JSON list of C-alpha atoms in Angstrom, two decimals:
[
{"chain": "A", "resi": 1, "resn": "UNK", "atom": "CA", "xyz": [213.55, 95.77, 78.12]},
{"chain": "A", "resi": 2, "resn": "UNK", "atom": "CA", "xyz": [216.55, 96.69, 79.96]},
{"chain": "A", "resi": 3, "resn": "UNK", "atom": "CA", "xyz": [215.29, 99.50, 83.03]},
{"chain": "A", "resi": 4, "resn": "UNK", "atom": "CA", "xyz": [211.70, 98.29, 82.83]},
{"chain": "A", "resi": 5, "resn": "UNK", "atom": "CA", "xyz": [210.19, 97.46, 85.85]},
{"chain": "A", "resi": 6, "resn": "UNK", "atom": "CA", "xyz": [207.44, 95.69, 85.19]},
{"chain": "A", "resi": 7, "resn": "UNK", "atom": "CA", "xyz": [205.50, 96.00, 88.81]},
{"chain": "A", "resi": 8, "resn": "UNK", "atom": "CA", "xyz": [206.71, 99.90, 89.14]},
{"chain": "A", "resi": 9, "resn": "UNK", "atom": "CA", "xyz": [205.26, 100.38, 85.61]},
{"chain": "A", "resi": 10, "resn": "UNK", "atom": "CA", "xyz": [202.19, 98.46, 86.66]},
{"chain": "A", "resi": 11, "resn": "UNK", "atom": "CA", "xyz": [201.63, 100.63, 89.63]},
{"chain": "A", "resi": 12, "resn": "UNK", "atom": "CA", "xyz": [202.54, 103.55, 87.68]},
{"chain": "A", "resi": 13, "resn": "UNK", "atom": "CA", "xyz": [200.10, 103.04, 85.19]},
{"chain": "A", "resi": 14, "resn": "UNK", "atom": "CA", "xyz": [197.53, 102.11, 87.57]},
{"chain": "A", "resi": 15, "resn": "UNK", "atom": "CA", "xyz": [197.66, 105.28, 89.32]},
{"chain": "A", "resi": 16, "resn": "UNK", "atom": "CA", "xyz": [196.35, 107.36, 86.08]},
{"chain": "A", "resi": 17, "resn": "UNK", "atom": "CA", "xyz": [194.12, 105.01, 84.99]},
{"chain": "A", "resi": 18, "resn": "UNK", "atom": "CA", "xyz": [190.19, 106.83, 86.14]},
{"chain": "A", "resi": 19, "resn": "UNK", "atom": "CA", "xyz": [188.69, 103.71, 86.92]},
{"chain": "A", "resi": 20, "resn": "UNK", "atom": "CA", "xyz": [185.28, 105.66, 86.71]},
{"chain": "A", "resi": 21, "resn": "UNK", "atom": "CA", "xyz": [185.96, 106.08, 82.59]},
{"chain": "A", "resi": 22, "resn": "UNK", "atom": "CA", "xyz": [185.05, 102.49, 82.70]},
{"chain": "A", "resi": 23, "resn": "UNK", "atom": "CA", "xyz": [182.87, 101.24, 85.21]},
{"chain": "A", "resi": 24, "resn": "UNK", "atom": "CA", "xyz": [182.26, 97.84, 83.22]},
{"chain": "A", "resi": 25, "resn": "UNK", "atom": "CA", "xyz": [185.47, 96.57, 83.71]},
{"chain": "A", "resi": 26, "resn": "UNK", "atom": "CA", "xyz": [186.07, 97.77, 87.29]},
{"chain": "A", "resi": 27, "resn": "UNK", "atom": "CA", "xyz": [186.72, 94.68, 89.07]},
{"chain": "A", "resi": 28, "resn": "UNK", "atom": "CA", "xyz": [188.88, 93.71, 86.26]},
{"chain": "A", "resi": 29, "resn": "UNK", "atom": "CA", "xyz": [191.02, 96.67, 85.98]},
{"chain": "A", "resi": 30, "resn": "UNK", "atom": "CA", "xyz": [194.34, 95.93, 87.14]},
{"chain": "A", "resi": 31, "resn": "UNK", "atom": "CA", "xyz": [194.65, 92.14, 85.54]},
{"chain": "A", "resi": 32, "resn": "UNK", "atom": "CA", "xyz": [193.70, 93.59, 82.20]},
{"chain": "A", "resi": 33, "resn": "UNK", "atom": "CA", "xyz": [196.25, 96.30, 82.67]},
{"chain": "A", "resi": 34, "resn": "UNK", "atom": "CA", "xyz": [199.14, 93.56, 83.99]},
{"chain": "A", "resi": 35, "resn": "UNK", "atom": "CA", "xyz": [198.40, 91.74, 80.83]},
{"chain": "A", "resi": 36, "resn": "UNK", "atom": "CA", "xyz": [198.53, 94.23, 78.38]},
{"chain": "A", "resi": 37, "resn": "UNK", "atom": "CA", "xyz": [201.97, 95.25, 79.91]},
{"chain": "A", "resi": 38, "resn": "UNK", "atom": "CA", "xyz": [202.37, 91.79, 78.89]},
{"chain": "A", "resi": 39, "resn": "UNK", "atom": "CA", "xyz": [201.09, 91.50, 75.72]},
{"chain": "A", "resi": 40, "resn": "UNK", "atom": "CA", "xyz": [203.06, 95.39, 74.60]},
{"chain": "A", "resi": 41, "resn": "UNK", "atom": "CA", "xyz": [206.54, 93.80, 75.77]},
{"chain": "A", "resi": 42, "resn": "UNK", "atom": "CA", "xyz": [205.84, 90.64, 73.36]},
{"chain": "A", "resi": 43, "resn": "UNK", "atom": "CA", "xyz": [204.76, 92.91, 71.10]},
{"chain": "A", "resi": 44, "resn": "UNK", "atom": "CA", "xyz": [207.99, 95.03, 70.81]},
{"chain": "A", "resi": 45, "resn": "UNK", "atom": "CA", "xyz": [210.27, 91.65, 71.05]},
{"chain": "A", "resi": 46, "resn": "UNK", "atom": "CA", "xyz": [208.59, 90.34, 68.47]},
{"chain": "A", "resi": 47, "resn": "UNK", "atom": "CA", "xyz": [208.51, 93.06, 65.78]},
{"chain": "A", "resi": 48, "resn": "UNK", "atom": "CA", "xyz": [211.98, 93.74, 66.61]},
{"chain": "A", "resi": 49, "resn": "UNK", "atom": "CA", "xyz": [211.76, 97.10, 69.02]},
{"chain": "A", "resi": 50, "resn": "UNK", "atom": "CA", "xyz": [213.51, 95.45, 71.77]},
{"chain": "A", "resi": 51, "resn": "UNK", "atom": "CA", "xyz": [216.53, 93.40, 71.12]},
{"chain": "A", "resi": 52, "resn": "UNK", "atom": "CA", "xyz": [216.94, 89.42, 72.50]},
{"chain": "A", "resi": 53, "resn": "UNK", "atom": "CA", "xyz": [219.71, 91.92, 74.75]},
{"chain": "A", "resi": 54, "resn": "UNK", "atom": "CA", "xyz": [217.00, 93.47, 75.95]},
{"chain": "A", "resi": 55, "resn": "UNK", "atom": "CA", "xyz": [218.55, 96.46, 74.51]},
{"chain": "A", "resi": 56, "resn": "UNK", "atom": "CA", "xyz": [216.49, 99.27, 71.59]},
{"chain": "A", "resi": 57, "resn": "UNK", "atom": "CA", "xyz": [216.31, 96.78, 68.55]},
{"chain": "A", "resi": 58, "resn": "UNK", "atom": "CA", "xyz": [216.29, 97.77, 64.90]},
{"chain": "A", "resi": 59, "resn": "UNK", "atom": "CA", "xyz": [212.78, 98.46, 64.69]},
{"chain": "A", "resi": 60, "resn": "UNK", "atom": "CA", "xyz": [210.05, 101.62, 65.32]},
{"chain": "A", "resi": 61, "resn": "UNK", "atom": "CA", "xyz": [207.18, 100.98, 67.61]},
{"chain": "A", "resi": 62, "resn": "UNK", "atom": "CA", "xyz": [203.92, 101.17, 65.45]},
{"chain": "A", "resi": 63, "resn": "UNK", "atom": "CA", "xyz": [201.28, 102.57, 68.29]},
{"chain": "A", "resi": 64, "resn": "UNK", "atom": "CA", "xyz": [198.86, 101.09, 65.93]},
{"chain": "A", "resi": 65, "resn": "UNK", "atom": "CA", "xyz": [199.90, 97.87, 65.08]},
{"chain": "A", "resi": 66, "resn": "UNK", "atom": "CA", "xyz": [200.62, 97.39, 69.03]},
{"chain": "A", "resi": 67, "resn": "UNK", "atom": "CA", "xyz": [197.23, 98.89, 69.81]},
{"chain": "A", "resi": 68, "resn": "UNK", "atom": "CA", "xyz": [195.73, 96.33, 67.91]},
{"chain": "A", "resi": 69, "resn": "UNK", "atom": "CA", "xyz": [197.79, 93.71, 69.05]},
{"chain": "A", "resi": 70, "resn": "UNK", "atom": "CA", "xyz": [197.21, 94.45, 72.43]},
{"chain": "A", "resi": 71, "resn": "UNK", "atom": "CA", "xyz": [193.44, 94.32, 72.00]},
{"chain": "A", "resi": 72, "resn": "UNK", "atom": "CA", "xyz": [193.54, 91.07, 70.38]},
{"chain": "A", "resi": 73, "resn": "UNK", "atom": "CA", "xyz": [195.46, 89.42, 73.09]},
{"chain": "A", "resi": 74, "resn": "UNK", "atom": "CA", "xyz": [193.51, 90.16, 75.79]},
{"chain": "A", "resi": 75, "resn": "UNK", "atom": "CA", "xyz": [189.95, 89.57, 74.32]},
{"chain": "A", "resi": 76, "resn": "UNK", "atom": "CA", "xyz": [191.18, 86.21, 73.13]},
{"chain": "A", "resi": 77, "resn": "UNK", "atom": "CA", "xyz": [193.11, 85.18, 76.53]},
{"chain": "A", "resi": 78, "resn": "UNK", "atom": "CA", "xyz": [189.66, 86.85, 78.22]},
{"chain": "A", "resi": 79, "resn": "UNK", "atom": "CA", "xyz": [187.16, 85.24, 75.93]},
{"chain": "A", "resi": 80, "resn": "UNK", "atom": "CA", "xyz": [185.16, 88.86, 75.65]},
{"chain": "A", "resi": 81, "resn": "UNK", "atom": "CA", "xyz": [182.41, 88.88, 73.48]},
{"chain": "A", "resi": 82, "resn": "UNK", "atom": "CA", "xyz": [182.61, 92.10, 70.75]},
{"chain": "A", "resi": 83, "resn": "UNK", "atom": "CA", "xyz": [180.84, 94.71, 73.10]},
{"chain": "A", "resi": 84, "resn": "UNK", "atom": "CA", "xyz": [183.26, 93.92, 75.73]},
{"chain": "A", "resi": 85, "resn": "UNK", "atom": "CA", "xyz": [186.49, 93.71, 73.64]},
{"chain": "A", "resi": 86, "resn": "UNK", "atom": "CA", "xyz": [185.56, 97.41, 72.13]},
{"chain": "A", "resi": 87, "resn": "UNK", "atom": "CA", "xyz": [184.84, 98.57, 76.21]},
{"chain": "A", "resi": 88, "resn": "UNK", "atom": "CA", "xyz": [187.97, 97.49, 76.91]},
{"chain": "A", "resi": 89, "resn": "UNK", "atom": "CA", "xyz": [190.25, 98.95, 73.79]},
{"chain": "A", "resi": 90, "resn": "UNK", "atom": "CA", "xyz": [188.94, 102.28, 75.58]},
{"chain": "A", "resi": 91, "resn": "UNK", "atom": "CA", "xyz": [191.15, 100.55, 78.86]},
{"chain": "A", "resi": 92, "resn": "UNK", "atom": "CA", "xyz": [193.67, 99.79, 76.41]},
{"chain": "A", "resi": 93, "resn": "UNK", "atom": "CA", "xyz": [193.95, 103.23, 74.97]},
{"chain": "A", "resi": 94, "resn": "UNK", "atom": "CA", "xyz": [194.69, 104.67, 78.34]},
{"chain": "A", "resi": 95, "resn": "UNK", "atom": "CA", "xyz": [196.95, 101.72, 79.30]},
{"chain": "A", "resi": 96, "resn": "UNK", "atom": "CA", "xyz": [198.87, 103.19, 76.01]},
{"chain": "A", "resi": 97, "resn": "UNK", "atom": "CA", "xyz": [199.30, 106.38, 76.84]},
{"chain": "A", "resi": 98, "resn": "UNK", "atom": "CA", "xyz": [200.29, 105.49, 80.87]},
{"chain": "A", "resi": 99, "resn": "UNK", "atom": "CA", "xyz": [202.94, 102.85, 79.53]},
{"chain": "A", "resi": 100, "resn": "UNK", "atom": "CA", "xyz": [204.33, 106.21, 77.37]},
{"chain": "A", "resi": 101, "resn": "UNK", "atom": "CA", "xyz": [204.50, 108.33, 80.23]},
{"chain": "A", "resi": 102, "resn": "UNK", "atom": "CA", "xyz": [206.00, 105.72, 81.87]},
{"chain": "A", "resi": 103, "resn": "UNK", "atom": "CA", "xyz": [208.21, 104.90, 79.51]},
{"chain": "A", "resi": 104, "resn": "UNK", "atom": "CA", "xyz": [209.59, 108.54, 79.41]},
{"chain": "A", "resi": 105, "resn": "UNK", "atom": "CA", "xyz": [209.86, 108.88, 83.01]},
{"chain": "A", "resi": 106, "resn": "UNK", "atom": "CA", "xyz": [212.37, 106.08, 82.79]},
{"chain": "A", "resi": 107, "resn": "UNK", "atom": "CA", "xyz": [214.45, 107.42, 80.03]},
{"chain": "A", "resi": 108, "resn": "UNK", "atom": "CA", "xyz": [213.80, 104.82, 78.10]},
{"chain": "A", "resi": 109, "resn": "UNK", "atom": "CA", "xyz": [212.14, 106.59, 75.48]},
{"chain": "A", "resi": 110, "resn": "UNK", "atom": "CA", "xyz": [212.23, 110.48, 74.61]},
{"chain": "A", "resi": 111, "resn": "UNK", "atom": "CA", "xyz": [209.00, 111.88, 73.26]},
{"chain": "A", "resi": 112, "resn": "UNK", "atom": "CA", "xyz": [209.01, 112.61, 69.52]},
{"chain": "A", "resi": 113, "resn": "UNK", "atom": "CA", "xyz": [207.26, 116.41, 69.97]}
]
C-alpha cells in the first residue's frame, strides 16, 4: 500500500496495544502483531482492496472477512491450540482497530462516521 510504513505502523500500533488485556500472550505480543500487519496487507491484495500499484483497488475492506482471515493465519503459522487462537483474536481485535487509527492518521483511509 502506497504511504504504509510498515515498521511506523508497527510501532504505532504497538503503542496502544495494553499488553495487560492479555497477559497470556505477553512475551509474544509484538511478533503476533508484526504478522498480522502481515497477514491484513495480503489480505487486502488479495481480495482486491489494494491494487498490484499499490494504489486503492476496486474492492471494500470487509473488517470481518479480514478479521477472520487474520485469525486464521496466525494460529496456523503459530500452531495455537483453540484456547489460544480465541486469546489471541482478542490481540487481533485490538491490532484491528490500531491498524484503523493508523490507517487514518496516514490519510490513507477516511473514517466512514
Amino acid at each position: 500500500m502506497n504511504g504504509y510504513d510498515r515498521e511506523e505502523a508497527l510501532a504505532y500500533i504497538l503503542r496502544r496495544i495494553r499488553r495487560q488485556d492479555h497477559p497470556e500472550l505477553a512475551d509474544r505480543i509484538d511478533g503476533l502483531i508484526a504478522q498480522a500487519i502481515d497477514a491484513d496487507l495480503a489480505f487486502m491484495r488479495e481480495t482486491g482492496v489494494i491494487a498490484e500499484d499499490g494504489n486503492a483497488g476496486d474492492a471494500w475492506y470487509e473488517e470481518d472477512d479480514a478479521f477472520e482471515y487474520i485469525v486464521e493465519t496466525l494460529a496456523a503459522a503459530n500452531d495455537l491450540d483453540p484456547e489460544q487462537a480465541v486469546k489471541m483474536a482478542s490481540l487481533i481485535d485490538d491490532f484491528m482497530d490500531g491498524q484503523q487509527r493508523y490507517l487514518e492518521y496516514k490519510g490513507l483511509v477516511q473514517d466512514e462516521e
